[in-house]
Coordinates of C-alpha atoms in Angstrom, one line a residue:
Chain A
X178 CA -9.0 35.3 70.8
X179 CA -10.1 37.2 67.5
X180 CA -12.5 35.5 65.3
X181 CA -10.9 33.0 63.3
X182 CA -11.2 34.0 59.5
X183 CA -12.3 31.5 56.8
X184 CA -9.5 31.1 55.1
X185 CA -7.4 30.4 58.1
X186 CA -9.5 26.7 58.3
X187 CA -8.6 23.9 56.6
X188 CA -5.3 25.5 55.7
X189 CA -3.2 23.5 58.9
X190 CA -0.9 22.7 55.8
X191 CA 0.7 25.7 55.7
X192 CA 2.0 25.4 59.4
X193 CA 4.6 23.2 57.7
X194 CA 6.6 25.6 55.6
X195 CA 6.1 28.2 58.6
X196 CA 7.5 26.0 60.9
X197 CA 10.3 25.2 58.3
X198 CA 11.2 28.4 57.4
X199 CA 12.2 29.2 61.4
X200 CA 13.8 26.4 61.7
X201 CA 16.0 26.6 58.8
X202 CA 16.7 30.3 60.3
X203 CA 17.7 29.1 63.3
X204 CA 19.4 25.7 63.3
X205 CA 22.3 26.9 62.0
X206 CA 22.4 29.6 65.0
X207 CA 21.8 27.3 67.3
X208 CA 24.4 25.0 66.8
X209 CA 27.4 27.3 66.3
X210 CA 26.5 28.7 69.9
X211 CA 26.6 25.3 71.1
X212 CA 29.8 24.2 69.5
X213 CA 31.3 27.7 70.7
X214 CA 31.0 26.2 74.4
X215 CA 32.7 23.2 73.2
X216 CA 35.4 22.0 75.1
X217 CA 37.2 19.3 72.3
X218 CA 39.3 21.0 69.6
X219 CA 37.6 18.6 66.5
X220 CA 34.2 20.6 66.1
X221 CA 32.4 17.8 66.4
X222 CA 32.3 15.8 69.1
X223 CA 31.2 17.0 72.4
X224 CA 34.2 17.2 75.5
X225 CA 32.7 19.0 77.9
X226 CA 31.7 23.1 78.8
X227 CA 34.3 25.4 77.9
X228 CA 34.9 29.1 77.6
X229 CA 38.4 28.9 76.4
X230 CA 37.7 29.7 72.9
X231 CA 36.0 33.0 74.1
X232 CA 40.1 33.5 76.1
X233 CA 41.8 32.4 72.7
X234 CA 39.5 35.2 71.2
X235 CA 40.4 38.2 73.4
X236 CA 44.4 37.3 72.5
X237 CA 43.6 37.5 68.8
X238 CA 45.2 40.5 67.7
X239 CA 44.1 41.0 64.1
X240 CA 40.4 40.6 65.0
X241 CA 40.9 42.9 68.1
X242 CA 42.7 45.5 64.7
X243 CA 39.9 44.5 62.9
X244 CA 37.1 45.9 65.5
X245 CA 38.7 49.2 66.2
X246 CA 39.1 49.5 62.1
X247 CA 35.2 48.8 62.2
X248 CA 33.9 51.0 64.8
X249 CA 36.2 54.1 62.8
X250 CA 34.4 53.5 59.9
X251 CA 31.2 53.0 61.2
X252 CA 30.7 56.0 63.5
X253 CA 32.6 58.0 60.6
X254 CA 30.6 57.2 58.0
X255 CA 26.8 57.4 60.6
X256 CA 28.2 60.7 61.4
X257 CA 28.6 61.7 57.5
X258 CA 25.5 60.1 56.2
X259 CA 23.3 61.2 59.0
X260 CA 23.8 64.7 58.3
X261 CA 24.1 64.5 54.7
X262 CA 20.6 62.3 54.3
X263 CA 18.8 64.3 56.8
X264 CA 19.6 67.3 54.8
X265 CA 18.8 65.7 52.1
X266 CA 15.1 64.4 53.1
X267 CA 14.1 67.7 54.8
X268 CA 15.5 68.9 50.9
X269 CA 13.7 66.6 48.9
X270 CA 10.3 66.5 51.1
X271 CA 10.3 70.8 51.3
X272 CA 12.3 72.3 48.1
X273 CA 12.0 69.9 45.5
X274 CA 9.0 68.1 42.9
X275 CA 11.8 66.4 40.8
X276 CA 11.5 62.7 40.6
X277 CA 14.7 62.4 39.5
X278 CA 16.2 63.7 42.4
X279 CA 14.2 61.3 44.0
X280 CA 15.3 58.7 42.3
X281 CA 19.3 59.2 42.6
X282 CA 18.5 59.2 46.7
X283 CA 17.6 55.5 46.7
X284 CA 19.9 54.8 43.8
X285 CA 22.6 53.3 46.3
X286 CA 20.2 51.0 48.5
X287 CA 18.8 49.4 45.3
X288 CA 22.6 49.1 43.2
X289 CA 23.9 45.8 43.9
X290 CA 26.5 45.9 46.3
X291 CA 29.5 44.8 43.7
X292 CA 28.3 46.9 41.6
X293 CA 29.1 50.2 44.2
X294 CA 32.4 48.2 44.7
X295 CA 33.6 48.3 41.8
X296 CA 32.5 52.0 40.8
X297 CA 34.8 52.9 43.3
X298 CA 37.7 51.0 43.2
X299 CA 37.5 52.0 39.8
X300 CA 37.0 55.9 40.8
X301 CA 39.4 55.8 43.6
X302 CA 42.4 54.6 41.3
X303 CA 41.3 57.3 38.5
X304 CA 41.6 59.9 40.9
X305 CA 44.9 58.1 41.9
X306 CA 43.8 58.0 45.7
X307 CA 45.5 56.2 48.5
X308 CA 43.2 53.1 50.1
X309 CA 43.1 53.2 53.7
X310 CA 39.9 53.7 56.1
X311 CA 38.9 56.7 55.1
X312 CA 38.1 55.2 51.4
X313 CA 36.1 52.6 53.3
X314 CA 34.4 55.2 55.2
X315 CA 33.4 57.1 52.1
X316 CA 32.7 54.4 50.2
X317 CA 30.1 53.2 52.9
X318 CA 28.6 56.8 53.6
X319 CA 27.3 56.4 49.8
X320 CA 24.9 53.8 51.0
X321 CA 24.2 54.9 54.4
X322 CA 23.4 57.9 53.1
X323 CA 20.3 56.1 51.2
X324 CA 18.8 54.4 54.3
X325 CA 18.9 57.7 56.0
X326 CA 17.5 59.5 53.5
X327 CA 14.5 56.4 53.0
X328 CA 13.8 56.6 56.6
X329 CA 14.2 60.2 57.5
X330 CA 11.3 61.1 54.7
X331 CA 9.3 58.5 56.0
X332 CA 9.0 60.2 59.0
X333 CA 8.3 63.6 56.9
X334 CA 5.8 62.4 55.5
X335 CA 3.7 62.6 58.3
X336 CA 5.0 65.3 60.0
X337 CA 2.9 68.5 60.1
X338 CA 3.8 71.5 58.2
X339 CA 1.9 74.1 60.4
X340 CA 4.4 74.4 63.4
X341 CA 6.8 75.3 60.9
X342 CA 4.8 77.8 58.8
X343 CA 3.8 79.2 62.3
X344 CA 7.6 79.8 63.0
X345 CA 8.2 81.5 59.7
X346 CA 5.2 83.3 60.1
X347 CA 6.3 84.8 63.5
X348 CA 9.6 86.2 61.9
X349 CA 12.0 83.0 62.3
X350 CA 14.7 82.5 60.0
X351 CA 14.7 79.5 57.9
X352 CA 17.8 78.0 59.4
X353 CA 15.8 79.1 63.4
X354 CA 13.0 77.3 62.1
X355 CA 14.7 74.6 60.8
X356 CA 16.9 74.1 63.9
X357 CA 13.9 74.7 66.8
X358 CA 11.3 73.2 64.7
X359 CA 12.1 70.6 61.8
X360 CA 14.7 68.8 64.0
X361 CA 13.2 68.1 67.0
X362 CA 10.2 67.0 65.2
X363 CA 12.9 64.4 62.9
X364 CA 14.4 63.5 65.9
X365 CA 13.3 59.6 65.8
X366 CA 13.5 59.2 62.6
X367 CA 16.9 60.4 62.5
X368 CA 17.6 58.2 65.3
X369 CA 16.3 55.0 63.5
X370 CA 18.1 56.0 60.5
X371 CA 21.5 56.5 61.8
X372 CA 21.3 53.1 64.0
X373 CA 20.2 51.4 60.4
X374 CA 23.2 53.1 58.6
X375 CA 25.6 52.3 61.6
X376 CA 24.3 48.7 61.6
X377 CA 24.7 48.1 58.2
X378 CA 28.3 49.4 58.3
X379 CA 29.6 47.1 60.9
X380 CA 28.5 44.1 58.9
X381 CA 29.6 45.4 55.2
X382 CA 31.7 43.1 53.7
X383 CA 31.4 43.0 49.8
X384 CA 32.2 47.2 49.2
X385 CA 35.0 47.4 52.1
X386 CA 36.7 44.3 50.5
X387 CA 37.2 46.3 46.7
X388 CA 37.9 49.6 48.8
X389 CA 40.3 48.9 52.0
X390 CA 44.0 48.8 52.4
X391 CA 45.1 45.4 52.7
X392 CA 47.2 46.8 56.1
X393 CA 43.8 48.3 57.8
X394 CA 41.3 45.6 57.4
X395 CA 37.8 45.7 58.8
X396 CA 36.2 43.3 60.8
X397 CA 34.1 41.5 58.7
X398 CA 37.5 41.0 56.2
X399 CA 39.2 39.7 59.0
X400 CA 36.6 37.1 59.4
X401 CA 36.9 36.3 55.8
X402 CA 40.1 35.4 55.9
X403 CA 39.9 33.7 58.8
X404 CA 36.7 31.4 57.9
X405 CA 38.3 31.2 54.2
X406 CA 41.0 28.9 56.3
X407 CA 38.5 26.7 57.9
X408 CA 36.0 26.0 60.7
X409 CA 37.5 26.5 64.5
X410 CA 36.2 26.5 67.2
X411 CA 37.3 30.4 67.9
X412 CA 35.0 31.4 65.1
X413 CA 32.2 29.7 66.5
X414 CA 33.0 31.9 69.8
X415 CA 33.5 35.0 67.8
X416 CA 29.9 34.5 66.1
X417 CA 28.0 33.7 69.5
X418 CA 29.4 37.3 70.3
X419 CA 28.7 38.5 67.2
X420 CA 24.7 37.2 67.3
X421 CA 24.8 38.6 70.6
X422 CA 25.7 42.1 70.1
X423 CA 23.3 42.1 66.8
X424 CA 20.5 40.2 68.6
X425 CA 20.8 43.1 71.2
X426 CA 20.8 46.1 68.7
X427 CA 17.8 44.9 67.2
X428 CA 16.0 44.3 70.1
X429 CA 16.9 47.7 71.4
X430 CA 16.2 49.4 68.2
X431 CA 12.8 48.0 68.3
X432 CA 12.0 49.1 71.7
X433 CA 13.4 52.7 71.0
X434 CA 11.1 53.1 68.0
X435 CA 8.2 52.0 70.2
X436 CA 8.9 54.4 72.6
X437 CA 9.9 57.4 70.1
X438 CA 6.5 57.0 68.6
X439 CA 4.6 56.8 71.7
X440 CA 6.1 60.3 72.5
Chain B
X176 CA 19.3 94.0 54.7
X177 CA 16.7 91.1 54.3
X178 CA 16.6 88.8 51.4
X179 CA 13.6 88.3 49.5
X180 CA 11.2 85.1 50.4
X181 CA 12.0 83.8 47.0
X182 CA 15.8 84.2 47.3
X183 CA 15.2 82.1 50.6
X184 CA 13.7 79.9 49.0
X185 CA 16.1 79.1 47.0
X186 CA 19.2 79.4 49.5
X187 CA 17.7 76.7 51.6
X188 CA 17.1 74.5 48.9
X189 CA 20.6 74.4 47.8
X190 CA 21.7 74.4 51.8
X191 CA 19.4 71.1 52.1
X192 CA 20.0 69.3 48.8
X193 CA 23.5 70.7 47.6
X194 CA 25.9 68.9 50.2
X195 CA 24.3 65.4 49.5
X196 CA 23.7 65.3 45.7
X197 CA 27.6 66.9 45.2
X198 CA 28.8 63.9 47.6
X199 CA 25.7 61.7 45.3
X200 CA 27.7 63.2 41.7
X201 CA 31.3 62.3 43.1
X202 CA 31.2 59.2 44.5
X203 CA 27.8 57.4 42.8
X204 CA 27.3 59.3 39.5
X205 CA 31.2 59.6 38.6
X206 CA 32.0 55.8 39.7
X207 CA 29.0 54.1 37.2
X208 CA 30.0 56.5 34.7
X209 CA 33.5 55.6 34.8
X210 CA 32.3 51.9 34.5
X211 CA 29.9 52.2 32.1
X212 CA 32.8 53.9 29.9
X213 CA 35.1 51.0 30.1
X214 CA 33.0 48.6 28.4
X215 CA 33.8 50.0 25.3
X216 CA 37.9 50.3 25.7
X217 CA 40.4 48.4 25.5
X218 CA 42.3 46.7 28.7
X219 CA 46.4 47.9 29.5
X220 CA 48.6 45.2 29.6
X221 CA 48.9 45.6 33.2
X222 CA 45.5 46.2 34.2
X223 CA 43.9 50.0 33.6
X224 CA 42.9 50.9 30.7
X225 CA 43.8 51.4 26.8
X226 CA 41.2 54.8 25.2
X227 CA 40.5 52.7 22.0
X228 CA 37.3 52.3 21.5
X229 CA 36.6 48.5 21.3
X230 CA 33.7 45.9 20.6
X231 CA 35.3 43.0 21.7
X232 CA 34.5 43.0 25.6
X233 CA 31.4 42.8 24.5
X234 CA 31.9 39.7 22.1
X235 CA 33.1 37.8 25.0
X236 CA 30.1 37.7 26.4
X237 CA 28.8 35.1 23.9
X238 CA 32.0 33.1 24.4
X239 CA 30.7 29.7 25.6
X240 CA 33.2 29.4 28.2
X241 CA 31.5 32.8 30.0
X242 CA 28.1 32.2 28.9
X243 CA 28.3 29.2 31.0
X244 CA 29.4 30.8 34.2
X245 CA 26.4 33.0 33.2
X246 CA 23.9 30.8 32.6
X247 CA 24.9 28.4 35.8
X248 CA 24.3 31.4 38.1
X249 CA 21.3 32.3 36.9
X250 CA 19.9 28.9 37.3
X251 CA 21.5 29.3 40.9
X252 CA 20.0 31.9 41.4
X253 CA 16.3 30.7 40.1
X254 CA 16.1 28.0 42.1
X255 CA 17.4 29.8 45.0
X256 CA 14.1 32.3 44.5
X257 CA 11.7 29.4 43.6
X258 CA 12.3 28.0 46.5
X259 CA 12.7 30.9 49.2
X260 CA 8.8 31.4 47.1
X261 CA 7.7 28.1 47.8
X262 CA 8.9 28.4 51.7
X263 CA 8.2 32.4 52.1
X264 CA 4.5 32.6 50.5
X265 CA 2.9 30.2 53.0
X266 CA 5.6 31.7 55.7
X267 CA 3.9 35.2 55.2
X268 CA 0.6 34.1 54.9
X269 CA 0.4 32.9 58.0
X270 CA 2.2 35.8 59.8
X271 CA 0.0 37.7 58.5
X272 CA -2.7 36.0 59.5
X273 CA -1.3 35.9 63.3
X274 CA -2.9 37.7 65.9
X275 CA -0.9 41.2 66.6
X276 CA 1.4 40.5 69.0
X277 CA 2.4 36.8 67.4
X278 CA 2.4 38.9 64.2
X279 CA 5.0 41.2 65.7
X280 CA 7.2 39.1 67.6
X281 CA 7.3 36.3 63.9
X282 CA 8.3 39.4 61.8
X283 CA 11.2 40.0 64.2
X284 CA 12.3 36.4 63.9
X285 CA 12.1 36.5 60.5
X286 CA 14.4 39.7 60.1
X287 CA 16.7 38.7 63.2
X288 CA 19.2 36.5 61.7
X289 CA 19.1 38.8 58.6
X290 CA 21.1 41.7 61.0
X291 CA 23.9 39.2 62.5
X292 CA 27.3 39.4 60.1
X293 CA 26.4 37.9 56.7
X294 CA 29.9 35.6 56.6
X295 CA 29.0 34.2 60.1
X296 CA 25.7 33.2 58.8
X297 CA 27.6 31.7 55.7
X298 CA 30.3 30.3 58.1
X299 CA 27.1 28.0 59.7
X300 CA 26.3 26.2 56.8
X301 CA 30.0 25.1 56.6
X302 CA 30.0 23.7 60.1
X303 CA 26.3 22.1 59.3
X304 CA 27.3 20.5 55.4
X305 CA 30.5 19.5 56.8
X306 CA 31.8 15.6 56.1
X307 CA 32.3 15.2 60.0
X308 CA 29.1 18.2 60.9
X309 CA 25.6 17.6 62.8
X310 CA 23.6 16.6 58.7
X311 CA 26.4 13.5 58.1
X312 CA 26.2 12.4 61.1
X313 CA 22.8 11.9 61.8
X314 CA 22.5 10.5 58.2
X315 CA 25.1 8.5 59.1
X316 CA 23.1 7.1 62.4
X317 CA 20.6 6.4 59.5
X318 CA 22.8 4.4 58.0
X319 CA 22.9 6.5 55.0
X320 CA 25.5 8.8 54.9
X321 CA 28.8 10.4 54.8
X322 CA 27.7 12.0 51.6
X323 CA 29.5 15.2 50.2
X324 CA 27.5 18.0 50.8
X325 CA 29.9 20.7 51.6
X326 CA 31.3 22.2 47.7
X327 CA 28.1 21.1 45.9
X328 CA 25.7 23.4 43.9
X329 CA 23.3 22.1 46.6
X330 CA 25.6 23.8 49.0
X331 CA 25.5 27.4 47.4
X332 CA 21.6 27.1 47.0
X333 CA 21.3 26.5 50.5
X334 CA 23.8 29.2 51.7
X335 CA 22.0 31.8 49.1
X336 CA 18.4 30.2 50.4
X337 CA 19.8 31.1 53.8
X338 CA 21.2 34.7 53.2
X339 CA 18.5 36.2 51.5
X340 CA 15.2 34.4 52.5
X341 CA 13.6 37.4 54.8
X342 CA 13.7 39.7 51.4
X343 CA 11.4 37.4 50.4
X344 CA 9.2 37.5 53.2
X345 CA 8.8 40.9 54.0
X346 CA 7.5 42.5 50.5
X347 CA 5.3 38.9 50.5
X348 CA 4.1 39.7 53.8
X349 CA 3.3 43.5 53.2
X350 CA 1.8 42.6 49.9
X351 CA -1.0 39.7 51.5
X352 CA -1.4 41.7 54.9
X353 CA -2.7 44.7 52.8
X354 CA -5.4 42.6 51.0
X355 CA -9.1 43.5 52.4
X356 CA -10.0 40.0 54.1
X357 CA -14.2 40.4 53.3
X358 CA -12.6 39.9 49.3
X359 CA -11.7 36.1 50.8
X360 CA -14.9 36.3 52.6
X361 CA -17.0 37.3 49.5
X362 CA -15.5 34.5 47.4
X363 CA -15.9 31.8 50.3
X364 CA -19.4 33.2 50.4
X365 CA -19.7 32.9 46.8
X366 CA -19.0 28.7 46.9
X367 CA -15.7 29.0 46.1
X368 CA -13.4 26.7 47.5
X369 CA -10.3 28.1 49.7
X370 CA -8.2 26.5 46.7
X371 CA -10.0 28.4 44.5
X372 CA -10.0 31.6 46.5
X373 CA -6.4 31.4 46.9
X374 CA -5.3 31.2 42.8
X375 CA -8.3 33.4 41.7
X376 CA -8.1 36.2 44.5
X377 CA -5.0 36.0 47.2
X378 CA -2.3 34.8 44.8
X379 CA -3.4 37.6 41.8
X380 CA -3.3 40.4 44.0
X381 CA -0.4 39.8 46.1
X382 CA 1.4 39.3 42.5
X383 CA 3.0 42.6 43.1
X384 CA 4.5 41.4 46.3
X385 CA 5.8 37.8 44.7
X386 CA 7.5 39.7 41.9
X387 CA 9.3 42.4 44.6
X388 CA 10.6 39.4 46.9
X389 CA 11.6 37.3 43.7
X390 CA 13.7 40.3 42.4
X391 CA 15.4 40.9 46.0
X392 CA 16.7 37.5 46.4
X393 CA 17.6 36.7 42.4
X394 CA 19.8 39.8 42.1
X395 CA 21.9 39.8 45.0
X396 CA 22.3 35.5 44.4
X397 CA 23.2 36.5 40.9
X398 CA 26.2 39.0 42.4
X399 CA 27.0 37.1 45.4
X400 CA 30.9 35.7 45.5
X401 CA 31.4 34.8 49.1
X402 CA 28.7 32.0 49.5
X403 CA 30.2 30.3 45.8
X404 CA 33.3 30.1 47.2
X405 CA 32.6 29.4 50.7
X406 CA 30.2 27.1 50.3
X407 CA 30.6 25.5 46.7
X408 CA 34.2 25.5 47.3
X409 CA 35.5 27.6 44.1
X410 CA 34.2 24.3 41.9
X411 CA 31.1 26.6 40.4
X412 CA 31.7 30.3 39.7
X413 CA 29.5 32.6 39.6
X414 CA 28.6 36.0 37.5
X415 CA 30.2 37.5 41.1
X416 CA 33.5 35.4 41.3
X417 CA 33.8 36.7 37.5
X418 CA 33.4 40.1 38.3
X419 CA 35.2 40.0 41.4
X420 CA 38.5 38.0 39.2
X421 CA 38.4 40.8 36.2
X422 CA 38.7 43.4 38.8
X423 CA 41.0 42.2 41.8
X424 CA 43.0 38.8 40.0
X425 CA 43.1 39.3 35.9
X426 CA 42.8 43.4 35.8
X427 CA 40.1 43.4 33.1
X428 CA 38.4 46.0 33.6
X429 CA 36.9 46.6 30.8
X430 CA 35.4 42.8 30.8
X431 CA 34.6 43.2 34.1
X432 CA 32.1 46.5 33.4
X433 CA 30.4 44.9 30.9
X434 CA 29.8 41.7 33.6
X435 CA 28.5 44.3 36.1
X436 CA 26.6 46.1 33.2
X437 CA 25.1 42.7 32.7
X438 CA 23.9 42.4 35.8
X439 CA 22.6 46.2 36.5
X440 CA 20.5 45.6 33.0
X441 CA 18.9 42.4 34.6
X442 CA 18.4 44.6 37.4
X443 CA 16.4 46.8 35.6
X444 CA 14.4 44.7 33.6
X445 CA 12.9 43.0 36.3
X446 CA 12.3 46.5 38.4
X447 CA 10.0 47.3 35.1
X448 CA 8.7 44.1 35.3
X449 CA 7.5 44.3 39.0
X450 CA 6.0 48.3 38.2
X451 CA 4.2 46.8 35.5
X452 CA 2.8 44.0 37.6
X453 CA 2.2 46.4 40.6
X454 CA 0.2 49.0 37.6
X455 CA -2.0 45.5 36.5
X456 CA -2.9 44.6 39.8
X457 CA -3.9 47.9 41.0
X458 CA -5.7 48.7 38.0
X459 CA -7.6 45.1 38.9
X460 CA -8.0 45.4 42.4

């Protein structure tokens, strides 16, 4: 084991709070799981292993509305802000010194989320424009857009300029060079970046809610309503799914960067 | 015919940043403008807005019956940071102190509830604070409960605690895993005590960390409307539920901008704040 550091002795205190904190992020996990295998109908008593709330689940139609809404918007709006935000980093790290530029690239990951909201509900009914799931779509590229943009440069900044002054140099176009060369050489940060911005979509609640048709709800507004109603057993099942899925993207995500960078 | 270097310069520039600052002007720069010029008129009758220029949205601000709902959320929201301080700093602290692969595989855990849908994870606390959930009845085996926990300002502390504890983490954790550990070293060497070591060296220079982590759980708690009314049961609103009613329930928009201008002005202010800190320490370290 590495050599223990000074300050690490005499501090066994602090295992408390460390302890704490992953048990308060945690508990609460835990026992919706359990209760989603429960077989009584009152959340709180134990009857026995059950799947049947997963079976109720699969007959719910507005959640089973709700998904396919989701996954429109989602890949829709990865597919916008992944092009516009790579664009946009190779832009920003290559053609441009202005800082404010800079600055209006990150504006949407730092603006609260109500406050985006409300900008466009606002904009949306001055321009007199119809809510559905394309305004949900744009309304979550404007954010997406950001992360990609964030994560994108990142990965800029320590790319190499020489490949692609050698492919100018040898007569290539800027849009050859920037195809063959800049692209390839993005490739995992673009990745990340559009599995961050497709992540975050899924699970947006708070600018979908000010911006969708009340006939096309997303997922996450269908489970607004239906938690606003009260705790059941089905929601317990849809959230063990829910971890599930999210506990797996993560996971993967973090195994793909490993890999990506060991390339 | 081949244009000039500098004229291809300047086409890919506009090819590169063009398409995403003209979607950036539309749908970011428009929106906020649009907001920010409502505070100032009047509301219709039927929601939308009046063009004559008005100082009264304003004004009701200082009525007592708003500055309430302000001042409740932002003790909400204080205690809400202080403690997700108070359980974060020691939290990071040690994961940074962990070996690498612990170090890794505590991060994770810290972020992964943070990706799993926000209302399921506000959802939890209602099946945990419940009058008939897992708390009451084991303090009810203690022989001290049922007590009302669900719709309490407790509650929404806990909920907020909940939702936005790994932003405090992260920046904490960056900021204390960046310090040079032979400065501890040198001030253990020195006689100091690791007491001492901690308030006169850790704490000082991970300020810049503290500050980022207090400002990305306070602002979100401040605009958050789902975990008041989930969790607090509609009893306490917050500045979110107001902004949320002027826009969707009472049509005020022009009340409602100056709410949300409110809170981006806090917003700012404490982002100058944390530069400044981040300016001292570096100037100090």
């Amino acid at each position: 084991m590495a050599r223990r550091e000074p300050a690490l002795r005499g501090n066994g205190w602090l295992r408390l709070p460390f302890w704490l904190t992953y048990l308060f992020l945690y508990a609460p996990i835990a026992v919706l799981v359990v209760m989603s295998f429960n077989r009584n109908k009152t959340p709180y008593s134990w009857g026995g292993f059950s799947l049947d709330w997963y079976g109720r689940l699969a007959e719910n139609s507005s959640l089973r509305t709700g998904l396919v809404n989701t996954l429109i918007v989602a890949l829709g709006s990865t597919a916008l802000s992944t092009v516009l935000g790579t664009l946009l980093a190779v832009g920003l790290a290559r053609h441009t010194r202005s800082r404010v530029l800079d600055a209006l690239s990150t504006l949407p990951a730092i603006l609260p989320d109500l406050v985006l909201a409300i900008g466009l509900l606002v904009f949306y009914s001055a321009i007199k424009m119809t809510l559905g799931l394309h305004s949900v779509l744009v309304a979550h590229t404007v954010f997406g857009m950001a992360f990609v943009t964030a994560v994108v440069r990142a990965r800029l900044g320590h790319a190499d300029t020489s490949l692609e002054e050698a492919s100018q140099d040898l007569g290539a176009t800027p849009y050859t060079t920037f195809i063959k060369v800049t692209l390839p050489t993005l490739a995992p940060g673009i990745v990340a970046g559009a599995l961050l911005a497709f992540t975050l979509s899924l699970d947006e609640f708070v600018i979908a809610f000010f911006t969708h048709a009340p006939s096309q709800p997303t997922l996450p507004i269908v489970i607004y309503s239906m938690v606003r109603f009260g705790v059941t057993p089905e929601i317990n099942a849809l959230a063990t799914l829910l971890l599930a899925v999210s506990f797996t993207v993560v996971i993967v995500a973090q195994r793909l960067t490993k890999l990506t960078e060991a390339l | 015919m081949t244009p000039s270097p500098a004229g291809r310069r300047a086409a890919a520039r506009v090819a590169t940043l063009g398409p995403g600052f003209a979607f950036l002007t539309v749908f970011l720069l428009v929106p906020l403008a649009l907001v920010l010029s409502y505070t100032v008129f009047r509301r219709g009758r039927f929601g939308g807005i009046v063009y004559e220029p008005t100082g009264e949205n304003f004004a009701r601000l200082a009525d007592p019956l708003y500055l309430d709902v302000v001042l409740g959320s932002v003790r909400l929201a204080a205690v809400t940071t202080l403690l997700a301080l108070l359980l974060g700093y020691p939290t990071a602290y040690m994961i940074a102190r962990l070996p690498g692969r612990w170090k890794a595989i505590a991060l994770v855990a810290v972020v992964l509830p943070f990706w799993t849908n926000f209302l399921i994870r506000t959802y939890a606390w209602i099946v945990l604070l419940n009058s008939q959930g897992p708390v009451n009845s084991g303090l009810e085996a203690l022989g001290l409960g049922p007590v009302e926990l669900l719709y309490t300002d407790g509650a929404i502390v806990a909920g907020l605690l909940y939702a936005y504890l790994p932003l405090m983490i992260l920046p904490l954790y960056s900021a204390i895993e960046r310090l040079d550990p032979q400065l501890r070293e040198a001030s253990a060497n020195l006689g100091a005590r690791p007491a001492r070591t901690f308030w006169s060296v850790t704490l000082p220079l991970s300020l810049p960390g503290v500050l980022t982590g207090c400002v990305f759980v306070f602002v979100p708690s401040l605009g958050n409307f789902v975990i008041p009314e989930l969790l607090g049961g509609g009893r306490r609103i917050m500045v979110g539920n107001l902004i949320r009613d002027q826009f969707l329930k009472a049509r005020d928009w022009p009340f409602g901008s100056v709410l949300a201008l409110a809170v981006i002005a806090v917003l700012v202010l404490l982002l100058f704040a944390q530069a400044w800190a981040g300016r001292r320490a570096g100037r100090n370290g």
